[in-house]
Amino acid sequence: MDHSSNRALQHFKNDIGIRFQLYNSLFTSLPFHRIEKTGILLALFLSNCEDGYLKGQSPVTIIDEFFSKHTTYTTDKEKLDLLFRFVQYAERQVVLFDALEDAAFRQVHDMNGPGTLKHLESEVVKMEKEEELTEKLKDFCVRLVLTAHPTQFYPGSVLGIINDLSKGLMENNTSQINMYLQQLGKTAFFKKQKPTPYDEAISLVWFLENVFYQATGKIINFLKSQFPESLPATNPVVKLGFWPGGDRDGNPFVNIETTLQVAEALRGSIIKCYYQDVRRLKRRLTFDGVETVLAELEKKLYNNIFIPGQRTDLTRKEILETMYQIKDTMIHKHNSLFLHMVDSFINKVLVFGLHFASLDIRQDSSKHESTLQSINAVSSHLGEDYSNISAKEKIKRLCNVKPLESSVMLEDDIEQDTIDVVGVIRTIQSYNGEEGCNRYIISHCNSALNVMEVYGLFLLGGWKPEKLTVDIVPLFETIGDLKNAAEVMKELYDNEVYRNHIRQRGDQQTIMVGFSDGTKDGGYLMANWSIYKAKEELTALSREYGIDVVFFDGRGGPPARGGGKTHKFYASMGKNISNKEIQLTIQGQTVSSNFGMVDAAQYNIEQLVNAGVFNEIFSDKNKTLDANQEALISGLADESFNAYTKLKEHPYFLEYLGHASPLKFYAETNIGSRPAKRGSGKLTLNDLRAIPFVGAWSQLKQNVTGYYGVGTALSKAKEQGKFNELKKFYKESLFFRTLIDNCEMSMNKCFFPLTAFLSDHPVYGEIWNDIYAEYELTKKILFQLTGKNELMADYPVEQLSIQMRERIVLPLVTIQQYAITRVREMEEKNIKNPERDVFGKLVMRCSFGIINAGRNSA
């Protein structure tokens, strides 16, 4: 372990480990009903769980023994009451741990170390790379796109407590900490009603206002102060995107009213931030020629937020002109006093405009096809024979289709929304600026026709080709779609009409790739390798056509959905993959875990900026995989794909997941506004969304999608005499090393004793044993590959954090398995027990705590 890792580990043990034990004891002294007894019994229960699993006991046996030894409870009602109290207590322990980690962030993470902008600055100066930096920063940026997912469980009130509690912990203010813990004890952790898509959007706006506004401002201020010549005013370097309220494929309950509401909320939110900043500026800029101008701007901002129906034609340009006038006066008349405050505010306006975050629209390709068919049935705009002609002929007609003379009324609500949203985009752009809503993403895109159908919808909706200020973004997700992606894009680049559209969008094409569905479809290694290869092919093709391709990665929280050590993946991309921008989704509880406070958000955004810039100006030829390395990883991907496919095709695969995990309870919860699967009818693997799929495995503590097939693939390579090559590859390639690191993270969160009782199940025993055997094989061969004797050995702080979190959560996973078993028994025996629904609720209440504790488990 190097010196910096050792220092960070000591800080973690002192500032988080020891303090958690101290403040955890405060919970038992809170003045609430029976809380002291709950805390003492929970500690006993945790001890029983640890001992029970060592003895090979099942969750049901552990809980039954606990009740008989340590309580006098005999009825289900009494037992459920205590188990619910355990869950509530553990949920608050997780919040305390989150707050402690947030409070110690600066001590545990080196804010000036490798991966930060301060480190980048010192390397640029030392290596005299100022010119290369200037060239790179002309158009490089990081775009973080916030997405609403049912794994973000903390309501705004709890997020606020975590934030304030972290500050109290930083200051060691014991009386304040005690008050916040009391507030936590009295605050509900989830709502009784299912949230609407608008509710989900507003919960994420909290992060924009309280975290991203300040963190992004700090980053831009640093870059402009350290590299004033390198950073052009036209490039903000950090951009924010937003999916809640625009993502129809992710949530079929989103409609045009939601989209307009969310766009208005984003505009109101950024104007509110500007208003608060201008109020602060007014306290300092009390000078002649400045005070009055600033007061006028304050009034305009106020009118836009607080006076109903007073939305004026305020624009970013107008705010900037006012601030540049103030800046000029300050320089020439007032000795540039407080000029840094003015510059800081200008920087924020340049980044956020009046949109705060760009609202993306997303819909499934099948919906565009059906919408066009329905429009044609009532207007014949595309020709009566449209349904029967070839894809090539359809593209020709869509390129030249004329606008609808009047609005059409379609029977299907989603189809009506699909044509109406085209006009809504124009409305949003008129108020929030073009960046307010200028991307349309096509899910399950598998042909050039899928892209041109959206182009045709814009023409039908009244957009003129030369004024279409919207990027059309295909999303390739499955292994098959990723393999065909270059062929699809070549057909589009060869289409004169579409090529003209790209030309007027600055010769830039954004392409989205999905890690979640890729992993669900092909397993961990194959998904990551297929995306890497698709990016290589698409980069080469786009360069051939003189087009800048930008990749937008649909990443989730866990490694199985493209999460984990994300910045290391970007740092490991060689010269064969376009690095013009880094764009990725920030999903689920990853939003609060990586971007929940200003320090953490600043650090993690800097890591991404650094990865993109460093990769370009300090290019290391070893990062680009050579033919031999590509062949090695391709062979591993094929073998792992075969192993994963064999598991997936087991006749009881999906049944096993439904039997052992909380999967079937997802739809009964109020955790998210969207359904757990696409479409209706019997659940199939194809329809099942990646989030509940990956989330169910993580709550089972089996994390199949993060490692399954890796051990088999490495073992086969060893049998073929390639293991020394793989060891060399592991040492030399950051890409391969990061793949393995993330695999280890998934495995480190597994706990097979929890479900070992299934090993001799007459139906599901075979699957459980297959999964466990692959886990053990993968662990054994990874130790041989890395030369270590424990998982995540190179990341001692994260290793300890996971260990402590998993211990907090052990009672919850035990209670969850107990409740699932009880519900299953009632259903199998057709017992009409009034407590059935209560046990079901207990399953999902456990889910909240398990996922929040995991921080990137779904």
Coordinates of C-alpha atoms in Angstrom, one line a residue, residues 64-384:
D64 CA -37.0 -17.7 14.5
E65 CA -34.1 -18.4 16.9
F66 CA -33.7 -14.7 17.6
F67 CA -37.4 -14.2 18.5
S68 CA -37.5 -17.3 20.7
K69 CA -34.2 -16.5 22.6
H70 CA -34.4 -12.7 23.0
T71 CA -38.1 -11.8 23.0
T72 CA -41.4 -13.0 24.2
Y73 CA -43.1 -12.2 20.9
T74 CA -45.3 -15.0 19.5
T75 CA -47.7 -13.4 17.0
D76 CA -46.7 -12.3 13.4
K77 CA -48.1 -8.8 14.3
E78 CA -45.6 -8.4 17.2
K79 CA -42.7 -9.8 15.2
L80 CA -43.5 -7.6 12.2
D81 CA -43.6 -4.5 14.4
L82 CA -40.1 -5.1 15.7
L83 CA -38.7 -6.0 12.3
F84 CA -40.1 -2.8 10.8
R85 CA -38.5 -0.9 13.7
F86 CA -35.2 -2.6 12.9
V87 CA -35.5 -1.5 9.3
Q88 CA -36.2 2.1 10.3
Y89 CA -33.3 2.1 12.7
A90 CA -30.9 0.6 10.1
E91 CA -32.1 3.2 7.5
R92 CA -31.0 6.0 9.9
Q93 CA -27.7 4.2 10.5
V94 CA -27.1 4.3 6.7
V95 CA -27.8 8.1 6.7
L96 CA -25.4 8.6 9.5
F97 CA -22.7 6.7 7.7
D98 CA -23.4 8.6 4.4
A99 CA -23.1 11.9 6.4
L100 CA -19.9 10.9 8.0
E101 CA -18.4 9.9 4.6
D102 CA -19.5 13.2 3.2
A103 CA -18.1 15.2 6.1
A104 CA -14.7 13.4 5.8
F105 CA -14.5 13.7 2.0
R106 CA -11.6 16.2 2.0
Q107 CA -9.6 14.2 4.5
V108 CA -10.1 10.8 2.7
H109 CA -9.7 12.1 -0.9
D110 CA -6.7 14.2 -2.0
M111 CA -8.4 17.2 -3.6
N112 CA -5.2 18.2 -5.3
G113 CA -3.9 14.8 -6.1
P114 CA -4.0 12.7 -9.4
G115 CA -7.1 13.2 -11.4
T116 CA -7.8 16.7 -10.1
L117 CA -7.5 20.0 -12.0
K118 CA -4.7 21.1 -9.7
H119 CA -2.7 18.0 -10.6
L120 CA -3.5 18.7 -14.3
E121 CA -2.3 22.2 -14.0
S122 CA 1.0 21.2 -12.5
E123 CA 1.6 18.5 -15.2
V124 CA 0.7 20.9 -18.0
V125 CA 3.2 23.5 -16.7
K126 CA 5.9 21.0 -16.0
M127 CA 5.6 19.3 -19.4
E128 CA 5.1 22.6 -21.2
K129 CA 1.8 21.5 -22.8
E130 CA 0.0 24.8 -22.7
E131 CA -0.6 24.9 -26.5
E132 CA -2.0 21.4 -26.5
L133 CA -4.3 22.2 -23.6
T134 CA -5.6 25.3 -25.4
E135 CA -6.4 23.2 -28.5
K136 CA -8.1 20.6 -26.5
L137 CA -10.3 23.0 -24.5
K138 CA -11.6 24.7 -27.7
D139 CA -14.5 22.2 -27.7
F140 CA -13.9 19.5 -25.1
C141 CA -16.6 19.2 -22.4
V142 CA -18.0 16.8 -19.9
R143 CA -21.8 16.5 -20.0
L144 CA -23.5 14.8 -17.0
V145 CA -27.0 13.8 -17.6
L146 CA -29.1 13.3 -14.5
T147 CA -31.8 10.6 -14.8
A148 CA -34.6 9.7 -12.5
H149 CA -34.6 6.2 -11.4
P150 CA -36.5 4.3 -8.7
T151 CA -33.2 3.6 -6.9
Q152 CA -33.0 7.2 -5.6
F153 CA -35.0 6.8 -2.4
Y154 CA -34.0 9.7 -0.2
P155 CA -36.7 12.4 -0.4
G156 CA -35.6 16.1 -0.4
S157 CA -36.2 16.4 3.3
V158 CA -33.7 13.6 4.1
L159 CA -31.2 14.9 1.6
G160 CA -31.3 18.2 3.4
I161 CA -30.7 16.5 6.7
I162 CA -27.7 14.6 5.3
N163 CA -26.3 17.8 4.0
D164 CA -26.8 19.7 7.3
L165 CA -25.6 16.7 9.3
S166 CA -22.4 16.5 7.3
K167 CA -21.7 20.2 8.0
G168 CA -22.4 19.6 11.8
L169 CA -20.0 16.6 11.7
M170 CA -17.3 18.7 10.0
E171 CA -17.5 21.2 12.8
N172 CA -17.8 18.6 15.5
N173 CA -20.9 20.4 16.8
T174 CA -22.4 17.8 19.1
S175 CA -25.6 19.6 20.1
Q176 CA -26.4 20.4 16.5
I177 CA -25.6 16.7 15.4
N178 CA -27.9 15.5 18.2
M179 CA -30.8 17.8 17.0
Y180 CA -30.3 16.6 13.4
L181 CA -30.4 13.0 14.5
Q182 CA -33.7 13.7 16.4
Q183 CA -35.0 15.4 13.2
L184 CA -34.0 12.3 11.3
G185 CA -35.8 10.1 13.7
K186 CA -39.0 12.0 13.1
T187 CA -38.7 12.4 9.3
A188 CA -40.5 10.0 6.9
F189 CA -38.1 8.2 4.5
F190 CA -40.6 7.6 1.8
K191 CA -44.0 8.9 0.6
K192 CA -47.2 6.9 0.9
Q193 CA -48.2 8.0 -2.6
K194 CA -46.4 6.9 -5.8
P195 CA -44.3 9.9 -7.1
T196 CA -45.3 11.4 -10.4
P197 CA -42.7 12.0 -13.1
Y198 CA -42.8 15.7 -12.1
D199 CA -42.1 14.8 -8.4
E200 CA -39.0 12.8 -9.5
A201 CA -37.8 15.7 -11.6
I202 CA -38.2 18.2 -8.7
S203 CA -36.2 15.8 -6.4
L204 CA -33.3 16.0 -8.8
V205 CA -33.6 19.8 -9.2
W206 CA -32.6 19.8 -5.5
F207 CA -29.1 18.6 -6.6
L208 CA -28.9 21.2 -9.4
E209 CA -29.6 24.1 -7.0
N210 CA -27.7 22.9 -4.0
V211 CA -24.7 21.0 -5.5
F212 CA -24.1 21.4 -9.2
Y213 CA -24.6 25.1 -9.4
Q214 CA -21.7 25.7 -6.9
A215 CA -19.4 22.8 -7.8
T216 CA -19.5 23.6 -11.6
G217 CA -18.9 27.3 -10.8
K218 CA -15.8 26.5 -8.8
I219 CA -14.4 24.3 -11.6
I220 CA -14.9 27.0 -14.3
N221 CA -13.5 29.7 -12.0
F222 CA -10.4 27.5 -11.4
L223 CA -9.9 26.8 -15.1
K224 CA -10.4 30.5 -16.1
S225 CA -8.0 31.7 -13.4
Q226 CA -5.3 29.2 -14.0
F227 CA -5.6 28.9 -17.8
P228 CA -7.0 32.3 -18.9
E229 CA -5.7 32.0 -22.4
S230 CA -6.7 28.4 -22.9
L231 CA -10.5 28.5 -22.1
P232 CA -12.7 30.2 -24.7
A233 CA -15.8 32.0 -23.6
T234 CA -17.9 29.9 -25.9
N235 CA -17.0 26.6 -24.3
P236 CA -18.4 26.0 -20.8
V237 CA -16.3 22.7 -20.3
V238 CA -19.1 21.3 -18.0
K239 CA -22.7 20.9 -19.2
L240 CA -25.6 19.3 -17.5
G241 CA -28.4 17.3 -19.0
F242 CA -31.7 16.1 -17.6
W243 CA -34.0 13.2 -18.4
P244 CA -36.9 13.3 -15.9
G245 CA -39.8 14.9 -17.7
G246 CA -38.4 14.2 -21.2
D247 CA -37.7 10.5 -21.1
R248 CA -40.8 8.7 -22.4
D249 CA -39.2 5.3 -23.0
G250 CA -37.9 5.3 -19.4
N251 CA -41.4 6.3 -18.2
P252 CA -44.5 5.9 -20.2
F253 CA -46.4 8.3 -17.8
V254 CA -44.4 11.3 -19.1
N255 CA -46.4 13.5 -21.4
I256 CA -46.2 17.0 -23.0
E257 CA -47.7 18.6 -19.9
T258 CA -44.9 17.0 -17.8
T259 CA -42.2 18.1 -20.2
L260 CA -43.4 21.7 -20.2
Q261 CA -43.7 21.7 -16.4
V262 CA -40.2 20.4 -15.9
A263 CA -38.7 22.8 -18.5
E264 CA -40.4 25.7 -16.6
A265 CA -39.1 24.3 -13.3
L266 CA -35.6 24.2 -14.6
R267 CA -35.9 27.8 -15.9
G268 CA -37.3 29.0 -12.6
S269 CA -34.7 27.2 -10.6
I270 CA -31.7 28.7 -12.4
I271 CA -33.3 32.2 -12.3
K272 CA -33.7 31.7 -8.5
C273 CA -30.0 30.8 -8.2
Y274 CA -29.1 33.9 -10.2
Y275 CA -31.4 36.0 -8.1
Q276 CA -29.7 34.9 -4.9
D277 CA -26.3 35.5 -6.4
V278 CA -27.3 39.0 -7.5
R279 CA -28.6 39.8 -4.0
R280 CA -25.2 38.8 -2.7
L281 CA -23.4 40.9 -5.3
K282 CA -25.6 43.9 -4.3
R283 CA -24.1 43.8 -0.8
R284 CA -20.6 44.3 -2.2
L285 CA -21.1 46.3 -5.4
T286 CA -22.4 49.5 -3.8
F287 CA -20.7 51.8 -6.3
D288 CA -21.8 54.6 -8.6
G289 CA -22.8 53.3 -12.0
V290 CA -23.1 49.7 -10.8
E291 CA -25.7 49.7 -8.0
T292 CA -28.6 50.9 -10.2
V293 CA -27.8 48.5 -13.1
L294 CA -27.6 45.6 -10.7
A295 CA -30.9 46.6 -9.0
E296 CA -32.6 46.6 -12.5
L297 CA -31.3 43.0 -13.1
E298 CA -32.5 41.9 -9.7
K299 CA -36.0 43.2 -10.5
K300 CA -36.1 41.4 -13.8
L301 CA -35.1 38.1 -12.1
Y302 CA -37.6 38.7 -9.3
N303 CA -40.4 39.2 -11.7
N304 CA -39.6 36.0 -13.5
I305 CA -39.8 33.9 -10.4
F306 CA -42.2 35.4 -7.9
I307 CA -44.9 37.2 -9.9
P308 CA -47.4 34.7 -11.4
G309 CA -47.8 35.1 -15.2
Q310 CA -44.9 37.5 -15.4
R311 CA -42.5 35.3 -17.4
T312 CA -40.7 37.9 -19.5
D313 CA -38.5 37.5 -22.5
L314 CA -35.4 37.4 -20.3
T315 CA -32.4 35.9 -22.2
R316 CA -28.9 34.7 -21.3
K317 CA -27.6 37.4 -23.7
E318 CA -29.4 40.1 -21.8
I319 CA -28.0 39.0 -18.4
L320 CA -24.5 38.7 -19.8
E321 CA -24.6 42.2 -21.5
T322 CA -25.7 43.7 -18.1
M323 CA -22.8 41.9 -16.3
Y324 CA -20.2 42.8 -18.9
Q325 CA -21.3 46.5 -18.5
I326 CA -20.9 46.2 -14.8
K327 CA -17.5 44.5 -15.2
D328 CA -16.4 47.3 -17.5
T329 CA -17.4 50.0 -15.0
M330 CA -15.7 48.1 -12.2
I331 CA -12.4 47.9 -14.1
H332 CA -12.4 51.6 -15.2
K333 CA -13.9 53.3 -12.3
H334 CA -13.6 51.2 -9.1
N335 CA -10.1 49.5 -9.2
S336 CA -11.6 46.1 -10.1
L337 CA -12.8 45.7 -6.5
F338 CA -14.8 42.5 -6.1
L339 CA -14.2 41.7 -9.8
H340 CA -13.7 38.0 -9.0
M341 CA -17.4 37.9 -7.7
V342 CA -18.6 39.4 -11.0
D343 CA -16.5 37.0 -13.1
S344 CA -17.7 34.1 -11.0
F345 CA -21.3 35.0 -11.7
I346 CA -20.6 35.5 -15.4
N347 CA -19.1 32.1 -15.6
K348 CA -22.2 30.5 -14.2
V349 CA -24.5 32.3 -16.7
L350 CA -22.2 31.1 -19.5
V351 CA -22.6 27.5 -18.3
F352 CA -26.3 27.4 -17.3
G353 CA -28.0 30.0 -19.4
L354 CA -31.7 30.0 -18.7
H355 CA -32.0 26.2 -19.1
F356 CA -29.9 25.0 -16.1
A357 CA -29.8 21.5 -17.7
S358 CA -30.7 20.5 -21.2
L359 CA -33.9 18.4 -21.2
D360 CA -33.5 15.4 -23.5
I361 CA -36.5 13.7 -25.2
R362 CA -36.3 9.9 -25.5
Q363 CA -38.7 7.5 -27.0
D364 CA -38.6 3.9 -28.3
S365 CA -38.2 3.3 -32.0
S366 CA -41.3 1.2 -32.2
K367 CA -43.4 4.1 -31.0
H368 CA -42.2 6.3 -33.9
E369 CA -43.1 3.6 -36.4
S370 CA -46.6 3.1 -35.0
T371 CA -47.2 6.9 -34.8
L372 CA -46.3 7.4 -38.5
Q373 CA -48.6 4.6 -39.4
S374 CA -51.4 6.2 -37.4
I375 CA -50.8 9.6 -38.9
N376 CA -50.8 8.2 -42.4
A377 CA -54.1 6.5 -41.7
V378 CA -55.8 9.9 -41.0
S379 CA -53.8 12.1 -43.4
S380 CA -52.2 9.9 -46.2
H381 CA -49.2 12.3 -45.9
L382 CA -46.7 9.6 -46.7
G383 CA -48.7 7.9 -49.4
E384 CA -51.4 5.3 -49.0

